C-alpha positions in Angstrom: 140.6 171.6 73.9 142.2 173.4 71.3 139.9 175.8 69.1 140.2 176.2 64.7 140.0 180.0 64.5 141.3 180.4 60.9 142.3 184.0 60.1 140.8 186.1 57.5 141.5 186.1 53.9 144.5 188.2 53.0 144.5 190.9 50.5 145.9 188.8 47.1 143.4 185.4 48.2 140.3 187.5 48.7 137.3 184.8 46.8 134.5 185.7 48.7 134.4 189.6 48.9 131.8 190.7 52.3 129.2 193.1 51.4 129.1 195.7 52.7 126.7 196.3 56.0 125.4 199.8 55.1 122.1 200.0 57.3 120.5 197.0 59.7 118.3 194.9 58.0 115.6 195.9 60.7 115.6 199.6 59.0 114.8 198.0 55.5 111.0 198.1 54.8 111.2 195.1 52.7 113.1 192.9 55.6 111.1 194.3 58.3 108.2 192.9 56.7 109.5 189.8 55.8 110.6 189.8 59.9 106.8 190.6 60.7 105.4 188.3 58.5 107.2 185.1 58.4 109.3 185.0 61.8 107.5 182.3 63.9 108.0 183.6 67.4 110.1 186.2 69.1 110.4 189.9 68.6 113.2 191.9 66.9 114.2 194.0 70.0 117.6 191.7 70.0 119.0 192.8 66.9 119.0 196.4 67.7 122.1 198.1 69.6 125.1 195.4 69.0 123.7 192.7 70.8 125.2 189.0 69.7 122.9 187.3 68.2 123.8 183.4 66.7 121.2 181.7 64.1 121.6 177.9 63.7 120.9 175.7 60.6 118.6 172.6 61.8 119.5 169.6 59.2 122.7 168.3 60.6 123.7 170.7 62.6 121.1 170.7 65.7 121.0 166.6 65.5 122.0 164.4 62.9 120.1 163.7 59.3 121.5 159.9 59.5 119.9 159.1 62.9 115.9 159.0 61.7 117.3 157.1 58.4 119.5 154.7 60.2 116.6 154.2 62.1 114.1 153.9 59.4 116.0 151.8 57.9 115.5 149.1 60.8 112.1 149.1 60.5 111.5 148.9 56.9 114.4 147.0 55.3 116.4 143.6 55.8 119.4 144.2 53.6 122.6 143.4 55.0 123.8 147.0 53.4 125.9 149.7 54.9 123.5 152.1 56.0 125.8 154.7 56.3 127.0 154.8 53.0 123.7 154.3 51.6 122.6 157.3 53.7 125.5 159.5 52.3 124.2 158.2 48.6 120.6 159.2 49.1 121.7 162.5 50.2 123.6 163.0 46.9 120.5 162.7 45.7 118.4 164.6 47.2 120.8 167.7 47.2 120.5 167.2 43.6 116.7 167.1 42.9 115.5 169.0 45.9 115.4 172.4 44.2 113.1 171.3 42.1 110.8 170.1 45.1 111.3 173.4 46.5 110.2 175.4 43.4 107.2 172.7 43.6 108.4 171.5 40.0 108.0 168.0 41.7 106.0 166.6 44.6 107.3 164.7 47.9 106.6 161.4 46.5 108.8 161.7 43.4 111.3 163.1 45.2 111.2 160.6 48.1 111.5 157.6 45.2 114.1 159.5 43.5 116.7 159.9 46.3 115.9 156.8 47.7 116.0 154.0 44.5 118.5 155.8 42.8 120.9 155.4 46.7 120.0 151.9 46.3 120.6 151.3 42.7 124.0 152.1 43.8 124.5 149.0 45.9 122.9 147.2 43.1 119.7 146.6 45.0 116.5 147.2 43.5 113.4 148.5 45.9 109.6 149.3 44.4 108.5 153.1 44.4 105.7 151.3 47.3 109.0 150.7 49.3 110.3 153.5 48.9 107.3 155.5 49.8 106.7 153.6 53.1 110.3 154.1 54.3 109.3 157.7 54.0 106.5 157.3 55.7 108.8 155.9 58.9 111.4 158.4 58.3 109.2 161.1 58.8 108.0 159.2 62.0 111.1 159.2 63.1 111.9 162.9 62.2 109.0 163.6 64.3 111.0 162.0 67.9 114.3 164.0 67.1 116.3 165.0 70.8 119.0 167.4 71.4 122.3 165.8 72.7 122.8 166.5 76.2 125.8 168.9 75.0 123.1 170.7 72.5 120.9 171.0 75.9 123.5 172.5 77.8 124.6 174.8 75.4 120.9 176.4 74.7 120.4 176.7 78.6 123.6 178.7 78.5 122.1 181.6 75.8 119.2 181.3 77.6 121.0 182.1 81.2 123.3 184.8 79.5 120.9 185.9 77.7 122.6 185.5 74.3 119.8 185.7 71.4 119.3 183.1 69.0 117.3 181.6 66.2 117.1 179.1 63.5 117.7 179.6 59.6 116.9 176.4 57.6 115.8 175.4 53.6 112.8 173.1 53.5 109.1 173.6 53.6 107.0 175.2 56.5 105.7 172.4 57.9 108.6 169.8 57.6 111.2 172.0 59.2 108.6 173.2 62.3 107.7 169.1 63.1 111.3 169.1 63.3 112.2 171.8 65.8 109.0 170.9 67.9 110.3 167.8 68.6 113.9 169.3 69.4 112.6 172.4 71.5 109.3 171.9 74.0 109.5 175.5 74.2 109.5 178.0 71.2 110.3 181.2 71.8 113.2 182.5 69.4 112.8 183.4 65.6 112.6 180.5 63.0 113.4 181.7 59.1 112.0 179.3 56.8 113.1 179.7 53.1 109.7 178.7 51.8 107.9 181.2 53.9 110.5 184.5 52.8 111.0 183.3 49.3 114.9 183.2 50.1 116.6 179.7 50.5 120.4 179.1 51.4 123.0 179.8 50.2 121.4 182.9 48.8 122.8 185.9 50.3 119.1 187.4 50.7 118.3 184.9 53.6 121.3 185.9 55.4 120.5 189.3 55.5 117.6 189.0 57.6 120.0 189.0 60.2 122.9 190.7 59.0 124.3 193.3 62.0 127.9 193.7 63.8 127.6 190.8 65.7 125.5 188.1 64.3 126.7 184.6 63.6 125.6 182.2 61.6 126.3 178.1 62.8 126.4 175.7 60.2 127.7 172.2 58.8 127.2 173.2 55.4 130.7 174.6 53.2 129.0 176.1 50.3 125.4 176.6 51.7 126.0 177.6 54.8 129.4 179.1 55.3 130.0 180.9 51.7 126.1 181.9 52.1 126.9 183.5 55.2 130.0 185.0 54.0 128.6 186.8 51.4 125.9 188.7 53.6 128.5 189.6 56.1 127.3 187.2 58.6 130.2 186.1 60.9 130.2 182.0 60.6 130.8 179.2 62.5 131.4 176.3 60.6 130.3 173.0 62.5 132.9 170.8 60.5 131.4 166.7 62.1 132.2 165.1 58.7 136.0 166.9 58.8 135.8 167.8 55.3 139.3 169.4 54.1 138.2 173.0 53.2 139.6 176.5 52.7 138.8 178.2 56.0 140.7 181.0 55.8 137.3 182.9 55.2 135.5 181.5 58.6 135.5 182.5 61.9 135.4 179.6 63.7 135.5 175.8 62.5 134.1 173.1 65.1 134.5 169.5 65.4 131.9 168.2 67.6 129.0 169.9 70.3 131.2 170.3 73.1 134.2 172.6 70.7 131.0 174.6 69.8 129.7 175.3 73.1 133.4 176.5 74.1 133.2 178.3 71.2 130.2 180.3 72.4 131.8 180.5 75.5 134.5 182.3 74.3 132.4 184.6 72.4 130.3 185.3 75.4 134.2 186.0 77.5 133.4 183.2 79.4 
């Protein structure tokens, strides 16, 4: 399996200048506080002394955002639509309102009937804000049975046997985000950042400096709010390309395709 390492921007394409690393964010009394107070499990003894550490994003990277929708849609509607691209609509959407949600400028039920009757406006179909609110309703059902692919599995046993560090970065609210990743993990025992619990959301360079150190990566599906994020704090990245999107990458470290290119890819970094 051949592995995307794209090499680093040159001296007369430099875009995305790195900050400079100038202490650990451990030694920062503002950080350390936000570690103490908002990390959900774990310690911080992992970031100290060079160890690799690699933080995840959860929505479409750790399982996809179109499986609980596709399935949602089952059970709700009977249009002979293409899910898929109705999916990709309603996430146009959302990316597009859900700032305001986060800055609580608007509440879950507007933004649900936003995303959702605007995605099907699209395909000329109409749906009531009642339909739109129960398809919610099963979505988040369905959000709540999420799995890890067998690949995902493997590759979280293998930081856990090599004791490789690891944790979870992710934009949403508190309680959304955790009903996600206890369905995914039975077990919780690694640092989960939350942007509504440290008042930081992605792609602001702030969230990525909670773990910001010499050998810290960030994996992500996201170009702009992941990657360039990442970038910016001096975070090493690991772009988790599934939709192949044609990008620069001459700023990433690594660019993946599928689970098993990223668990090589951990592999690698691990001199496996």
């Amino acid at each position: 399996m051949q592995l995307h390492m794209p090499t680093m921007l040159t001296d007369q394409s430099k875009e995305l200048p790195v900050r400079s690393v100038s202490e650990h964010p451990i030694q920062s009394p503002v950080l350390h506080r936000l570690y103490k107070d908002h990390f959900v499990s774990g310690n911080l003894f992992f970031l100290l002394g060079g160890v690799m550490v690699i933080y995840f994003d959860l929505d479409d990277t750790l399982y996809r955002l179109y499986d609980p929708f596709y399935k949602a849609y089952q059970k709700v509607f009977h249009e002979d639509l293409d899910i898929y691209a109705l999916w990709k609509q309603s996430r146009i959407y959302s990316n597009e309102i859900y700032p305001k949600y986060l800055n609580k400028l608007i509440t879950k039920d507007e933004l649900s009937i936003y995303r959702l009757k605007n995605a099907f406006k699209d395909f000329h179909q109409f749906i009531t804000n009642q339909q739109a609110l129960d398809f919610q309703k099963v979505y988040e059902n369905q959000q709540a049975h999420l799995t890890l692919s067998s690949t995902m599995k493997e590759l979280f046993n293998y930081l856990k046997e090599k004791n490789i560090s690891y944790g979870i970065i992710t934009n949403g609210k508190e309680k959304t985000q955790m009903n996600k990743i206890n369905s995914l993990f039975p077990i919780i025992d690694f640092p989960i950042i939350i942007s509504e619990k440290v008042g930081y959301q992605k792609p602001q360079k702030e969230i990525f400096e909670l773990i910001q150190g010499n050998d810290s990566y960030y994996v992500g599906d996201g170009y702009e709010i992941d990657m360039m994020g990442a970038y910016q704090a001096g975070v090493k990245t690991i772009w988790y390309n599934h939709q192949k999107q044609e990008k620069d990458t001459s700023f990433i470290d690594f660019v993946v395709y599928s689970d098993e290119e990223l668990l090589e890819v951990v592999k690698k970094l691990n001199n496996d």
